[in-house]
Coordinates of C-alpha atoms in Angstrom, one line a residue:
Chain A
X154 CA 0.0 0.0 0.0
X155 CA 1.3 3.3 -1.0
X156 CA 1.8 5.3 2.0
X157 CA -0.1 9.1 1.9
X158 CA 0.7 12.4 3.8
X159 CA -1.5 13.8 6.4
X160 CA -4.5 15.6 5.6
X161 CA -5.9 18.1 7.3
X162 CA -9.2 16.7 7.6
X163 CA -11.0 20.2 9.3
X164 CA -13.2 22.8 7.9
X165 CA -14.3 25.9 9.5
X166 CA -18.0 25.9 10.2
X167 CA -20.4 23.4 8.7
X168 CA -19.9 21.6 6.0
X169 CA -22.5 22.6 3.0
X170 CA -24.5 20.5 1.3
X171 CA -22.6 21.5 -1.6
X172 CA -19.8 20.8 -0.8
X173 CA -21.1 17.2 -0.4
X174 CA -22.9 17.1 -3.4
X175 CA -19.5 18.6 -5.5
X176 CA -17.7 15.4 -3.6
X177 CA -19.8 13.2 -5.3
X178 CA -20.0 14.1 -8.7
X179 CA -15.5 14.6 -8.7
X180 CA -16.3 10.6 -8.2
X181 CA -18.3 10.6 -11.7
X182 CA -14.4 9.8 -13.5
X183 CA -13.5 6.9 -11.4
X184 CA -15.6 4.5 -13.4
X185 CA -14.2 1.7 -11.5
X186 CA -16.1 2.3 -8.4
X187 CA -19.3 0.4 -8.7
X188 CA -20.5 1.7 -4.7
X189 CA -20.1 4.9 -2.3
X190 CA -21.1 5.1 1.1
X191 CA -21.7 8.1 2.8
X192 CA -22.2 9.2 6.5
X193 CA -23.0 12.5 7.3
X194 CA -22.7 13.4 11.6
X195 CA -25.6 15.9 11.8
X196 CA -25.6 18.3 15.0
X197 CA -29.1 17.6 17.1
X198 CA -31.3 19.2 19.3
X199 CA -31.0 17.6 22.4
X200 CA -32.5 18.8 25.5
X201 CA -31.1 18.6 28.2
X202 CA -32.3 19.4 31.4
X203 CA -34.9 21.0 29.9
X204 CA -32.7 23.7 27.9
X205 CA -32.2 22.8 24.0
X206 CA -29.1 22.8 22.2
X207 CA -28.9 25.3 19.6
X208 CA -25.1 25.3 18.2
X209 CA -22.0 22.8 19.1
X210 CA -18.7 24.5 19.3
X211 CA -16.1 22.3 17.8
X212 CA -12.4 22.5 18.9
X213 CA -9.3 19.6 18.6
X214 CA -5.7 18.6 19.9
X215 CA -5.7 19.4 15.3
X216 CA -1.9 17.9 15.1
X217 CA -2.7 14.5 17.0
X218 CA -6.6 14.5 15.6
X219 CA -5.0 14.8 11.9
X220 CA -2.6 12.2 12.9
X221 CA -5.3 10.0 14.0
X222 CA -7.5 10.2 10.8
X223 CA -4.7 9.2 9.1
X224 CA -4.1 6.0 11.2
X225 CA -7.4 5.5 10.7
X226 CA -7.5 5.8 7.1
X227 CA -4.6 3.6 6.5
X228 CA -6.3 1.2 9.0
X229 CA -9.2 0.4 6.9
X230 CA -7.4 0.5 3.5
X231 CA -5.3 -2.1 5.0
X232 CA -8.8 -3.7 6.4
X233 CA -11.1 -3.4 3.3
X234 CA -10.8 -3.3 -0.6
X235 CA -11.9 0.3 -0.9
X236 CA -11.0 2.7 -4.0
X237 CA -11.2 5.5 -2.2
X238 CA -11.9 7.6 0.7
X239 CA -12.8 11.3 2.3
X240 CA -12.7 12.1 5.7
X241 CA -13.8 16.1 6.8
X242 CA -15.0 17.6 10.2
X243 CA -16.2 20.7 11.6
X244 CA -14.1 23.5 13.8
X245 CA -15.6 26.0 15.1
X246 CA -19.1 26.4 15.5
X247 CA -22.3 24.5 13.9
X248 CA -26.2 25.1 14.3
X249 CA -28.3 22.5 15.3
X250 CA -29.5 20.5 11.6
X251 CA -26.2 21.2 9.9
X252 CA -23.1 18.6 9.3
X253 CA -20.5 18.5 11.1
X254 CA -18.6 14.8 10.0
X255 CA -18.4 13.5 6.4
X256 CA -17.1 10.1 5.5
X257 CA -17.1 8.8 1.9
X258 CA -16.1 5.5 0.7
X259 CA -15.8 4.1 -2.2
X260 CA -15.2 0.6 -3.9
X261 CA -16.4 -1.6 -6.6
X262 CA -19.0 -3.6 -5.0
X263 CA -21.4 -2.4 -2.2
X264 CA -20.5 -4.9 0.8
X265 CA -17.5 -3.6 1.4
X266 CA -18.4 0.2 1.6
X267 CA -21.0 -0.7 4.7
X268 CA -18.6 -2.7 6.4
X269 CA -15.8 0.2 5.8
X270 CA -18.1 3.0 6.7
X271 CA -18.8 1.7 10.5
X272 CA -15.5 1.0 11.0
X273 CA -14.2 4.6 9.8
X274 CA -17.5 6.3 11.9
X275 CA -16.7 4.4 14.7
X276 CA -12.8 4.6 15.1
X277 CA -13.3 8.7 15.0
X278 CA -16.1 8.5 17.6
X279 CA -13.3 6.5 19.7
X280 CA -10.2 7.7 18.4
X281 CA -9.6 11.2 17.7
X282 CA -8.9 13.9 20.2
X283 CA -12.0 16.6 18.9
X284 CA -14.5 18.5 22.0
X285 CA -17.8 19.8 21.3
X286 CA -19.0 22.5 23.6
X287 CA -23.1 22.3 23.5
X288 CA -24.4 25.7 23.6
X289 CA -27.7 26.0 24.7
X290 CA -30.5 29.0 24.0
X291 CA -29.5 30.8 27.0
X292 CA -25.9 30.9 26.1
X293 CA -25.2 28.1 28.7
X294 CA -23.1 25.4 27.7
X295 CA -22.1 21.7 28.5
X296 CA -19.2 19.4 27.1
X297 CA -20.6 16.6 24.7
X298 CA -19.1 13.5 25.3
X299 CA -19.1 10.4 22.9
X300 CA -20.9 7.3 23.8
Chain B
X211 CA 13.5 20.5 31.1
X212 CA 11.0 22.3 30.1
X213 CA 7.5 21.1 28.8
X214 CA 5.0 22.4 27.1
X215 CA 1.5 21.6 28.9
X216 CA -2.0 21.8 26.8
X217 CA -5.0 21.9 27.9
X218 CA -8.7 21.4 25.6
X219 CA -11.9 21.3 26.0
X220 CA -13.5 21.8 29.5
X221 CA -9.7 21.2 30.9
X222 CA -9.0 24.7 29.5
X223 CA -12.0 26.1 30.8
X224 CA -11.0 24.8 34.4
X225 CA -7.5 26.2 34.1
X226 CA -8.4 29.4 32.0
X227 CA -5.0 29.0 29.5
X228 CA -5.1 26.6 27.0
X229 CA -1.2 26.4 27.0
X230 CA 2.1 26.8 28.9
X231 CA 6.0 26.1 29.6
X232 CA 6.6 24.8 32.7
X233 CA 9.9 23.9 34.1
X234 CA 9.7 20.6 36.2
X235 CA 12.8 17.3 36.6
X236 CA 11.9 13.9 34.9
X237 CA 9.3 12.4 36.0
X238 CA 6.3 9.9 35.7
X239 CA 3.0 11.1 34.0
X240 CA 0.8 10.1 37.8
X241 CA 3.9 13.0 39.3
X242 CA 3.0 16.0 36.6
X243 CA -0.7 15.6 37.4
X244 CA -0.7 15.7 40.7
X245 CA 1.7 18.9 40.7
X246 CA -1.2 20.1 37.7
X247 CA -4.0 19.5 39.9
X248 CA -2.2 21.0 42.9
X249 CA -1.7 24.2 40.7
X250 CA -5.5 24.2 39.1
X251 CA -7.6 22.0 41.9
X252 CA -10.7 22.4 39.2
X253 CA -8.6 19.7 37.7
X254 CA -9.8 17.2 40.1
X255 CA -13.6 17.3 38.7
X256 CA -12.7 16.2 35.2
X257 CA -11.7 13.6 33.6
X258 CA -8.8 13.5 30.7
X259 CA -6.8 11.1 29.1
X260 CA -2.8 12.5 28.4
X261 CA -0.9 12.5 25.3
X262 CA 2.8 12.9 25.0
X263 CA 3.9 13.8 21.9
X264 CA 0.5 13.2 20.6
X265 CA 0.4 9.6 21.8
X266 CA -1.9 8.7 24.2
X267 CA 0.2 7.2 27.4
X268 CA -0.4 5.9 30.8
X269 CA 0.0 7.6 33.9
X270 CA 3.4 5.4 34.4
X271 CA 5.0 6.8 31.4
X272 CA 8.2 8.3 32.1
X273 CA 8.9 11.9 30.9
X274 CA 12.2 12.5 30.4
X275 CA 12.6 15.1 27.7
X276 CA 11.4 18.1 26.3
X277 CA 8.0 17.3 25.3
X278 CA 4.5 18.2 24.6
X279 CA 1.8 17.1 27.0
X280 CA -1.6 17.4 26.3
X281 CA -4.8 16.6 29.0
X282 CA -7.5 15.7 26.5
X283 CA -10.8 15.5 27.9
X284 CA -13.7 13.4 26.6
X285 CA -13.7 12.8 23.0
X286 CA -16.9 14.2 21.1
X287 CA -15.8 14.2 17.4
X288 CA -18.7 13.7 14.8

């Protein structure tokens, strides 16, 4: 396996559906991939003792978080046949209904790209060093924390 | 030596810096945050995983150079 450089996986804010739909039409050339996957980490409204969320405030250890999505990435192309795969999250802040985490895969055939997809979701849940700050409508916050 | 402390998350919030030099012998990871806590007691109601040189490590790692030390708190990512 040919061994890649570091991304930097973060963007500022949330990540437009635009953005998301430009992703997967750059895919419309690699005419070998018969199957993407997609998962897309949307910020909710939770409420929590009775005040709502309204906005998550997203900040990371970036050096080590970057070097963990790369670990990660070369992880599951060692784990799983894919053809590719795109990893971006959030800084910063994003409302409640917008997208903060998108992971793409892409192979040939479709069993692979489920498999691969859970594995990559759940390896940042576990992995990577980002916080989330919850704000609330009063201005109040509480630190999220990954279960 | 000297390290360089971090702090994220709800760990800078309790010690209101998100970064600093400190001066301090070798030690174990268990004897820098005690002296940490000591210095920022609001230390004592979180918890946080540490990372030297951006690996995560024990608290019976043994610091012994100039290093970066980060307290990460709980991960939230996604």
């Amino acid at each position: 396996m040919e061994k890649k450089k570091t991304k930097n996986v973060f963007v500022q804010g949330a990540i437009s559906s635009e953005f998301i739909g430009q992703s997967i039409a750059k895919h419309q050339t690699k005419t070998n991939i018969g199957a993407h996957n997609i998962f897309l980490g949307q910020v909710r409204a939770d409420i929590i003792d009775g005040k709502t969320v309204t906005a998550i405030d997203y900040t990371a250890y970036e050096e080590m978080a970057n070097q963990k999505f790369h670990e990660i990435r070369e992880a599951t192309f060692a784990k799983y046949d894919l053809t590719c795969m795109h990893i971006y999250h959030s800084l910063g802040q994003v409302n409640i209904g917008e997208i903060c985490l998108f992971v793409f895969v892409s192979s040939p055939r479709r069993k692979i790209v489920f498999k691969a997809l859970e594995y990559v979701v759940e390896a940042i849940k576990a992995d990577v060093p980002v916080f989330g700050k919850e704000i609330f409508e009063d201005q109040t916050h509480q630190w999220k924390q990954n279960t | 030596m000297e390290l360089t402390i971090k702090y994220f998350g709800m760990l800078a919030e309790a010690t209101t810096i998100h970064e600093e030099q400190i001066q301090t012998e070798a030690c174990f990871v268990s004897e820098l945050i005690k002296k940490l806590k000591d210095q920022y007691p609001k230390l004592h109601q979180n918890d946080f995983k540490v990372a030297v040189n951006q690996q995560l490590v024990d608290h019976n790692y043994f610091i012994n150079n100039q290093t970066e030390v980060a307290l990460l708190p709980p991960f939230a990512g996604g």
